[in-house]
Amino acid sequence: MFKQFAAISLMNLQTLPQRIGASSVIVIGIAGVVAVMVSVLAMSAGFKHTLADAGRAERAIILRGGSDAELNSNLTRTDIATISNAPGIAKDADGRALLSSELVTVVNVPKVDTGTDANVTLRGVGLTLTGVRPELTIIDGRLFRPAVRELIAGAGAVKEFRGLTTGSVLHLRNADWVVTGIFTSNGDVHESELLADVDTVGSAVERTGYSSAIALLTSPDAFTAFKDALTTDPQLKVDVQREPDYYAAQSRPLTRTINIVGNTVALIMAIGAMFGALNSMYSAVSARGQEIATLRAIGFTALPVLLSVMTEALLLSLLGGMLGACLAWLFFNGHTVSTLGGEFAQVVFKLRVTNTLVVTGILWACAIGLLGGFFPALRAARLSVADALRAS
Amino acid sequence: MKYLPLVWATLWRKKVRTIFTLLSIVIAFLLFGMLETVDYAFAHPDGGVSGADRLITVNKYSITLSLPFADVQEVAALPGVAAVTWITWFGAYFQESKNFIFALPIDTDSYFNVHNDELELTDEAMAAFRNTRTGALVNVALMKQFGWKVGDKIPLHSTIWTQKSTGSLDWTFDIVGTFGAKDPAQAAQMASNLLFHYELFDEGRSFGKGEVGWLEERVTDPAQSAELSKRIDALFANSSNETKTQPAKDFTMTFIKQYGDIGFVLRAILGAVFFTLLFLTGNTMMQSVRERIPELAVLKTLGFSDGTVLGLVIAESLLLCVIAASIGLALSYGTLPIIKQGLPGIDLSPRALVPGIAVAVLLALVVGTPPALRAMRLNIVDALADKR
């Protein structure tokens, strides 16, 4: 039986070039579905990746209880002092606690592509910054100095927003701020931000408190003790989270929306492509009616005929799936875009066509091909030999 | 018109094929309808009607920075400003953070002076609101969503504002009445609104007293909006809280644009859909004409002119595309309520479906023309002999 199947399949595939028009309908139809699905989902994969990368298991973020996000939160100087004495915080060479008290504000900076104002995070950070976030690297210029209006801009922000190159001057609230350098931070969410000394930012926006505190712990295991110490302290009303958990929660609403949209559109398109595949395979079968009948007449059984038609549909859709995934990768992988993230501020991220997405796309392609090939294959297998042979 | 039965008959010559082609065009236009309505909604956030006489003044440097309360009086004194009110972002949710509530602390008199004819509100509800310090007016849609009734006491969690008295982020309100939107086009954007007294808010909060989030103005002459915006901003130029005033509509647009070029994404998807569709339908039409060559030759022998044959094939393509497009657009109209659930606060207008028919005609012409030309150029003798 396998021999029969191989023989028919090979014969079918050899005649493919003669049916190039109908066959390309399957390939192109499925390529379209997969390209759209992979590109849209690459957005959510990229966004998730950018936020997830900001988190390290050994870092904890402390917010005022019930605040949900840094932008809403408010911690006092006393709170920070209490937090810095909690157990489990790593110390630098001078014995200072590696705790960065931060103040998150949002400033208006025009976007490069539209020229309209966008909300960009200006994050005031403590002097322990480089200790708490070792992944932060200055790639141009130098770090800001405390007590003067200087800031450093993330590499992503520099690309997406106007006037953030080293040496440029940003007019914020009646004062000029100088961009002294550009930093990278493993491609994470902070690369969309501007960083400056926390007390300088505080005086500029007339705020005495902080938004959050970021603590580098001695190890990921120190978290539980650290959290318990803070949450049981009657003087404090804070939420303590591991950084990865915090950022995962921040990325969830947007990635969920994109995933729903992407999958719905792809599903509807897939149904359309399936009709296209059905059409092509039906006409392929009907064009070969006599051929199939002849095979049946000389002793080939129905199953190999059925399988061979399915194989053809599957191969064509596999080709379409790979083509679609390639197109998505070619056009969109690494493409930089920005959107409004969970914190009311812009997050710059790159689209990521991941291996998982490519595999998912190709699996979808195969599913469409199998469904689109099955009914025509069934018809081919059930063809009445006598009628088909007689047909002109 | 007299050829309609003929075109109809040829269209259904191969039933299965026509049905599958029809279905894939239906699917394409279903997507077209869904995506275009969303695109249209993002491009016309106010339903395209109101808001022409309304301005919004925010802190120039950041939406997170507030403005001093004294600004209100200065703006109110400007000629051309019919009314001004002030609001602060309350950032509330009910029980869980996914139950976002657009709770606005409002100064009753000035708020209704600015939004004079927007709310559908009974006099009793208004009177009850004025008489209840902890009272809240709630949008009917929100009432339904959480099954609230007038008279209920509801706790809202603010993610920002702690109460001075208790240090808690939880605030309790008494629902005293409901309201809806007078203009149905605005219903969606105020669907999660809850209004409560600014006085209660300002006295109750533990910090930020005497500051306001933003100002909303109604102008006497909408034609002067741009000029007036400049005059308002000039009042606070060089102060530590410079302002940015713009029409309410522009403010919303700027905000929506921050999400990125949604229109581009949607159009790119549609581009991919129609490119594949063009290919599929074009192929079917070509194939169907190829199979009918002898029949077409018979028609020509009977005296049908080249032009008529061309017309017949194009008419067939038109009929197929327009029928399928109409079904697809009708289906997408049916999905609007589902999309609405996923996009609260966005008004979906069926107006976006109108260009769909034009697209269908265009599609029909593009896929119908090559086979139609082929049919027109057929040489009777060769075609009858089925020499292709």
PDB file of N, CA, C and O in Angstrom, chain A residues 54-99:
ATOM      1  N   ALA A  54      13.245  43.520  32.009  1.00  0.00           N
ATOM      2  CA  ALA A  54      13.577  44.500  33.042  1.00  0.00           C
ATOM      3  C   ALA A  54      13.624  43.825  34.397  1.00  0.00           C
ATOM      4  O   ALA A  54      14.194  44.350  35.344  1.00  0.00           O
ATOM      5  N   GLY A  55      13.014  42.663  34.501  1.00  0.00           N
ATOM      6  CA  GLY A  55      12.918  42.022  35.797  1.00  0.00           C
ATOM      7  C   GLY A  55      14.040  41.046  36.070  1.00  0.00           C
ATOM      8  O   GLY A  55      14.445  40.287  35.203  1.00  0.00           O
ATOM      9  N   ARG A  56      14.543  41.087  37.294  1.00  0.00           N
ATOM     10  CA  ARG A  56      15.519  40.088  37.730  1.00  0.00           C
ATOM     11  C   ARG A  56      14.991  39.502  39.014  1.00  0.00           C
ATOM     12  O   ARG A  56      14.494  40.223  39.874  1.00  0.00           O
ATOM     13  N   ALA A  57      15.120  38.207  39.136  1.00  0.00           N
ATOM     14  CA  ALA A  57      14.531  37.518  40.288  1.00  0.00           C
ATOM     15  C   ALA A  57      15.106  38.037  41.604  1.00  0.00           C
ATOM     16  O   ALA A  57      14.447  38.012  42.630  1.00  0.00           O
ATOM     17  N   GLU A  58      16.370  38.532  41.584  1.00  0.00           N
ATOM     18  CA  GLU A  58      16.966  38.981  42.852  1.00  0.00           C
ATOM     19  C   GLU A  58      16.683  40.457  43.113  1.00  0.00           C
ATOM     20  O   GLU A  58      17.243  41.043  44.034  1.00  0.00           O
ATOM     21  N   ARG A  59      15.834  41.062  42.284  1.00  0.00           N
ATOM     22  CA  ARG A  59      15.468  42.445  42.567  1.00  0.00           C
ATOM     23  C   ARG A  59      14.014  42.504  42.994  1.00  0.00           C
ATOM     24  O   ARG A  59      13.167  41.787  42.480  1.00  0.00           O
ATOM     25  N   ALA A  60      13.736  43.404  43.947  1.00  0.00           N
ATOM     26  CA  ALA A  60      12.364  43.557  44.411  1.00  0.00           C
ATOM     27  C   ALA A  60      11.945  45.004  44.208  1.00  0.00           C
ATOM     28  O   ALA A  60      12.762  45.916  44.262  1.00  0.00           O
ATOM     29  N   ILE A  61      10.652  45.183  43.937  1.00  0.00           N
ATOM     30  CA  ILE A  61      10.127  46.533  43.794  1.00  0.00           C
ATOM     31  C   ILE A  61       9.119  46.766  44.921  1.00  0.00           C
ATOM     32  O   ILE A  61       8.278  45.903  45.200  1.00  0.00           O
ATOM     33  N   ILE A  62       9.259  47.907  45.579  1.00  0.00           N
ATOM     34  CA  ILE A  62       8.385  48.213  46.706  1.00  0.00           C
ATOM     35  C   ILE A  62       7.516  49.414  46.346  1.00  0.00           C
ATOM     36  O   ILE A  62       8.022  50.461  45.948  1.00  0.00           O
ATOM     37  N   LEU A  63       6.202  49.251  46.456  1.00  0.00           N
ATOM     38  CA  LEU A  63       5.251  50.318  46.168  1.00  0.00           C
ATOM     39  C   LEU A  63       4.368  50.538  47.388  1.00  0.00           C
ATOM     40  O   LEU A  63       4.225  49.647  48.215  1.00  0.00           O
ATOM     41  N   ARG A  64       3.745  51.710  47.442  1.00  0.00           N
ATOM     42  CA  ARG A  64       2.760  51.915  48.499  1.00  0.00           C
ATOM     43  C   ARG A  64       1.642  50.892  48.311  1.00  0.00           C
ATOM     44  O   ARG A  64       1.256  50.597  47.167  1.00  0.00           O
ATOM     45  N   GLY A  65       1.108  50.358  49.374  1.00  0.00           N
ATOM     46  CA  GLY A  65       0.086  49.323  49.274  1.00  0.00           C
ATOM     47  C   GLY A  65      -1.111  49.769  48.445  1.00  0.00           C
ATOM     48  O   GLY A  65      -1.594  50.881  48.599  1.00  0.00           O
ATOM     49  N   GLY A  66      -1.573  48.899  47.531  1.00  0.00           N
ATOM     50  CA  GLY A  66      -2.773  49.183  46.750  1.00  0.00           C
ATOM     51  C   GLY A  66      -2.573  50.098  45.566  1.00  0.00           C
ATOM     52  O   GLY A  66      -3.537  50.560  44.967  1.00  0.00           O
ATOM     53  N   SER A  67      -1.315  50.393  45.206  1.00  0.00           N
ATOM     54  CA  SER A  67      -1.088  51.373  44.139  1.00  0.00           C
ATOM     55  C   SER A  67      -1.015  50.777  42.746  1.00  0.00           C
ATOM     56  O   SER A  67      -1.160  51.504  41.768  1.00  0.00           O
ATOM     57  N   ASP A  68      -0.746  49.488  42.631  1.00  0.00           N
ATOM     58  CA  ASP A  68      -0.679  48.816  41.337  1.00  0.00           C
ATOM     59  C   ASP A  68       0.490  49.192  40.444  1.00  0.00           C
ATOM     60  O   ASP A  68       1.081  48.352  39.812  1.00  0.00           O
ATOM     61  N   ALA A  69       0.781  50.485  40.325  1.00  0.00           N
ATOM     62  CA  ALA A  69       1.834  50.891  39.399  1.00  0.00           C
ATOM     63  C   ALA A  69       2.662  52.004  40.017  1.00  0.00           C
ATOM     64  O   ALA A  69       2.192  52.735  40.882  1.00  0.00           O
ATOM     65  N   GLU A  70       3.899  52.125  39.556  1.00  0.00           N
ATOM     66  CA  GLU A  70       4.815  53.112  40.120  1.00  0.00           C
ATOM     67  C   GLU A  70       4.260  54.525  40.027  1.00  0.00           C
ATOM     68  O   GLU A  70       4.431  55.343  40.926  1.00  0.00           O
ATOM     69  N   LEU A  71       3.609  54.807  38.903  1.00  0.00           N
ATOM     70  CA  LEU A  71       3.124  56.163  38.667  1.00  0.00           C
ATOM     71  C   LEU A  71       2.129  56.625  39.741  1.00  0.00           C
ATOM     72  O   LEU A  71       2.041  57.802  40.060  1.00  0.00           O
ATOM     73  N   ASN A  72       1.357  55.689  40.292  1.00  0.00           N
ATOM     74  CA  ASN A  72       0.345  56.051  41.290  1.00  0.00           C
ATOM     75  C   ASN A  72       0.899  56.049  42.708  1.00  0.00           C
ATOM     76  O   ASN A  72       0.266  56.537  43.620  1.00  0.00           O
ATOM     77  N   SER A  73       2.054  55.422  42.876  1.00  0.00           N
ATOM     78  CA  SER A  73       2.526  55.120  44.219  1.00  0.00           C
ATOM     79  C   SER A  73       3.213  56.310  44.873  1.00  0.00           C
ATOM     80  O   SER A  73       3.670  57.226  44.202  1.00  0.00           O
ATOM     81  N   ASN A  74       3.281  56.281  46.172  1.00  0.00           N
ATOM     82  CA  ASN A  74       3.925  57.358  46.913  1.00  0.00           C
ATOM     83  C   ASN A  74       4.564  56.810  48.180  1.00  0.00           C
ATOM     84  O   ASN A  74       3.883  56.241  49.022  1.00  0.00           O
ATOM     85  N   LEU A  75       5.871  56.957  48.300  1.00  0.00           N
ATOM     86  CA  LEU A  75       6.587  56.518  49.498  1.00  0.00           C
ATOM     87  C   LEU A  75       7.272  57.740  50.111  1.00  0.00           C
ATOM     88  O   LEU A  75       7.792  58.586  49.388  1.00  0.00           O
ATOM     89  N   THR A  76       7.298  57.812  51.442  1.00  0.00           N
ATOM     90  CA  THR A  76       7.953  58.957  52.088  1.00  0.00           C
ATOM     91  C   THR A  76       9.421  58.634  52.353  1.00  0.00           C
ATOM     92  O   THR A  76       9.854  57.491  52.226  1.00  0.00           O
ATOM     93  N   ARG A  77      10.167  59.679  52.748  1.00  0.00           N
ATOM     94  CA  ARG A  77      11.584  59.473  53.095  1.00  0.00           C
ATOM     95  C   ARG A  77      11.729  58.497  54.256  1.00  0.00           C
ATOM     96  O   ARG A  77      12.645  57.684  54.288  1.00  0.00           O
ATOM     97  N   THR A  78      10.794  58.593  55.200  1.00  0.00           N
ATOM     98  CA  THR A  78      10.833  57.679  56.350  1.00  0.00           C
ATOM     99  C   THR A  78      10.639  56.242  55.876  1.00  0.00           C
ATOM    100  O   THR A  78      11.326  55.325  56.344  1.00  0.00           O
ATOM    101  N   ASP A  79       9.693  56.064  54.955  1.00  0.00           N
ATOM    102  CA  ASP A  79       9.466  54.718  54.411  1.00  0.00           C
ATOM    103  C   ASP A  79      10.771  54.174  53.843  1.00  0.00           C
ATOM    104  O   ASP A  79      11.150  53.022  54.098  1.00  0.00           O
ATOM    105  N   ILE A  80      11.452  55.007  53.040  1.00  0.00           N
ATOM    106  CA  ILE A  80      12.686  54.557  52.388  1.00  0.00           C
ATOM    107  C   ILE A  80      13.733  54.171  53.433  1.00  0.00           C
ATOM    108  O   ILE A  80      14.396  53.130  53.310  1.00  0.00           O
ATOM    109  N   ALA A  81      13.839  54.991  54.491  1.00  0.00           N
ATOM    110  CA  ALA A  81      14.822  54.700  55.532  1.00  0.00           C
ATOM    111  C   ALA A  81      14.526  53.353  56.180  1.00  0.00           C
ATOM    112  O   ALA A  81      15.424  52.535  56.405  1.00  0.00           O
ATOM    113  N   THR A  82      13.237  53.110  56.456  1.00  0.00           N
ATOM    114  CA  THR A  82      12.851  51.832  57.061  1.00  0.00           C
ATOM    115  C   THR A  82      13.179  50.678  56.121  1.00  0.00           C
ATOM    116  O   THR A  82      13.725  49.654  56.543  1.00  0.00           O
ATOM    117  N   ILE A  83      12.823  50.863  54.845  1.00  0.00           N
ATOM    118  CA  ILE A  83      13.038  49.786  53.874  1.00  0.00           C
ATOM    119  C   ILE A  83      14.530  49.447  53.762  1.00  0.00           C
ATOM    120  O   ILE A  83      14.909  48.277  53.689  1.00  0.00           O
ATOM    121  N   SER A  84      15.379  50.478  53.807  1.00  0.00           N
ATOM    122  CA  SER A  84      16.807  50.220  53.585  1.00  0.00           C
ATOM    123  C   SER A  84      17.432  49.392  54.712  1.00  0.00           C
ATOM    124  O   SER A  84      18.510  48.835  54.555  1.00  0.00           O
ATOM    125  N   ASN A  85      16.735  49.304  55.846  1.00  0.00           N
ATOM    126  CA  ASN A  85      17.259  48.489  56.947  1.00  0.00           C
ATOM    127  C   ASN A  85      16.735  47.057  56.937  1.00  0.00           C
ATOM    128  O   ASN A  85      17.068  46.271  57.825  1.00  0.00           O
ATOM    129  N   ALA A  86      15.899  46.740  55.964  1.00  0.00           N
ATOM    130  CA  ALA A  86      15.299  45.400  55.934  1.00  0.00           C
ATOM    131  C   ALA A  86      16.361  44.353  55.633  1.00  0.00           C
ATOM    132  O   ALA A  86      17.364  44.652  54.976  1.00  0.00           O
ATOM    133  N   PRO A  87      16.148  43.116  56.105  1.00  0.00           N
ATOM    134  CA  PRO A  87      17.146  42.070  55.871  1.00  0.00           C
ATOM    135  C   PRO A  87      17.154  41.628  54.413  1.00  0.00           C
ATOM    136  O   PRO A  87      16.128  41.678  53.743  1.00  0.00           O
ATOM    137  N   GLY A  88      18.319  41.231  53.936  1.00  0.00           N
ATOM    138  CA  GLY A  88      18.386  40.631  52.604  1.00  0.00           C
ATOM    139  C   GLY A  88      18.846  41.566  51.512  1.00  0.00           C
ATOM    140  O   GLY A  88      19.105  41.132  50.391  1.00  0.00           O
ATOM    141  N   ILE A  89      18.956  42.865  51.797  1.00  0.00           N
ATOM    142  CA  ILE A  89      19.404  43.779  50.753  1.00  0.00           C
ATOM    143  C   ILE A  89      20.920  43.682  50.605  1.00  0.00           C
ATOM    144  O   ILE A  89      21.649  43.673  51.596  1.00  0.00           O
ATOM    145  N   ALA A  90      21.372  43.591  49.361  1.00  0.00           N
ATOM    146  CA  ALA A  90      22.809  43.507  49.117  1.00  0.00           C
ATOM    147  C   ALA A  90      23.465  44.849  49.452  1.00  0.00           C
ATOM    148  O   ALA A  90      22.809  45.891  49.429  1.00  0.00           O
ATOM    149  N   LYS A  91      24.753  44.806  49.789  1.00  0.00           N
ATOM    150  CA  LYS A  91      25.490  46.034  50.135  1.00  0.00           C
ATOM    151  C   LYS A  91      26.609  46.252  49.129  1.00  0.00           C
ATOM    152  O   LYS A  91      27.152  45.289  48.579  1.00  0.00           O
ATOM    153  N   ASP A  92      26.945  47.517  48.864  1.00  0.00           N
ATOM    154  CA  ASP A  92      28.074  47.758  47.968  1.00  0.00           C
ATOM    155  C   ASP A  92      29.369  47.783  48.776  1.00  0.00           C
ATOM    156  O   ASP A  92      29.365  47.543  49.991  1.00  0.00           O
ATOM    157  N   ALA A  93      30.506  48.071  48.123  1.00  0.00           N
ATOM    158  CA  ALA A  93      31.822  48.002  48.767  1.00  0.00           C
ATOM    159  C   ALA A  93      31.909  48.915  49.990  1.00  0.00           C
ATOM    160  O   ALA A  93      32.578  48.604  50.979  1.00  0.00           O
ATOM    161  N   ASP A  94      31.180  50.043  49.932  1.00  0.00           N
ATOM    162  CA  ASP A  94      31.215  50.981  51.062  1.00  0.00           C
ATOM    163  C   ASP A  94      30.193  50.630  52.135  1.00  0.00           C
ATOM    164  O   ASP A  94      30.006  51.399  53.083  1.00  0.00           O
ATOM    165  N   GLY A  95      29.507  49.526  51.969  1.00  0.00           N
ATOM    166  CA  GLY A  95      28.538  49.112  52.976  1.00  0.00           C
ATOM    167  C   GLY A  95      27.183  49.793  52.843  1.00  0.00           C
ATOM    168  O   GLY A  95      26.334  49.663  53.724  1.00  0.00           O
ATOM    169  N   ARG A  96      26.972  50.523  51.739  1.00  0.00           N
ATOM    170  CA  ARG A  96      25.651  51.143  51.546  1.00  0.00           C
ATOM    171  C   ARG A  96      24.667  50.113  50.999  1.00  0.00           C
ATOM    172  O   ARG A  96      25.027  49.273  50.168  1.00  0.00           O
ATOM    173  N   ALA A  97      23.410  50.205  51.444  1.00  0.00           N
ATOM    174  CA  ALA A  97      22.397  49.275  50.951  1.00  0.00           C
ATOM    175  C   ALA A  97      22.143  49.556  49.471  1.00  0.00           C
ATOM    176  O   ALA A  97      22.043  50.711  49.062  1.00  0.00           O
ATOM    177  N   LEU A  98      22.064  48.492  48.660  1.00  0.00           N
ATOM    178  CA  LEU A  98      21.800  48.670  47.228  1.00  0.00           C
ATOM    179  C   LEU A  98      20.293  48.819  47.015  1.00  0.00           C
ATOM    180  O   LEU A  98      19.587  47.904  46.602  1.00  0.00           O
ATOM    181  N   LEU A  99      19.825  50.015  47.362  1.00  0.00           N
ATOM    182  CA  LEU A  99      18.407  50.337  47.256  1.00  0.00           C
ATOM    183  C   LEU A  99      18.317  51.651  46.501  1.00  0.00           C
ATOM    184  O   LEU A  99      18.979  52.625  46.863  1.00  0.00           O
TER     185      LEU A  99
END
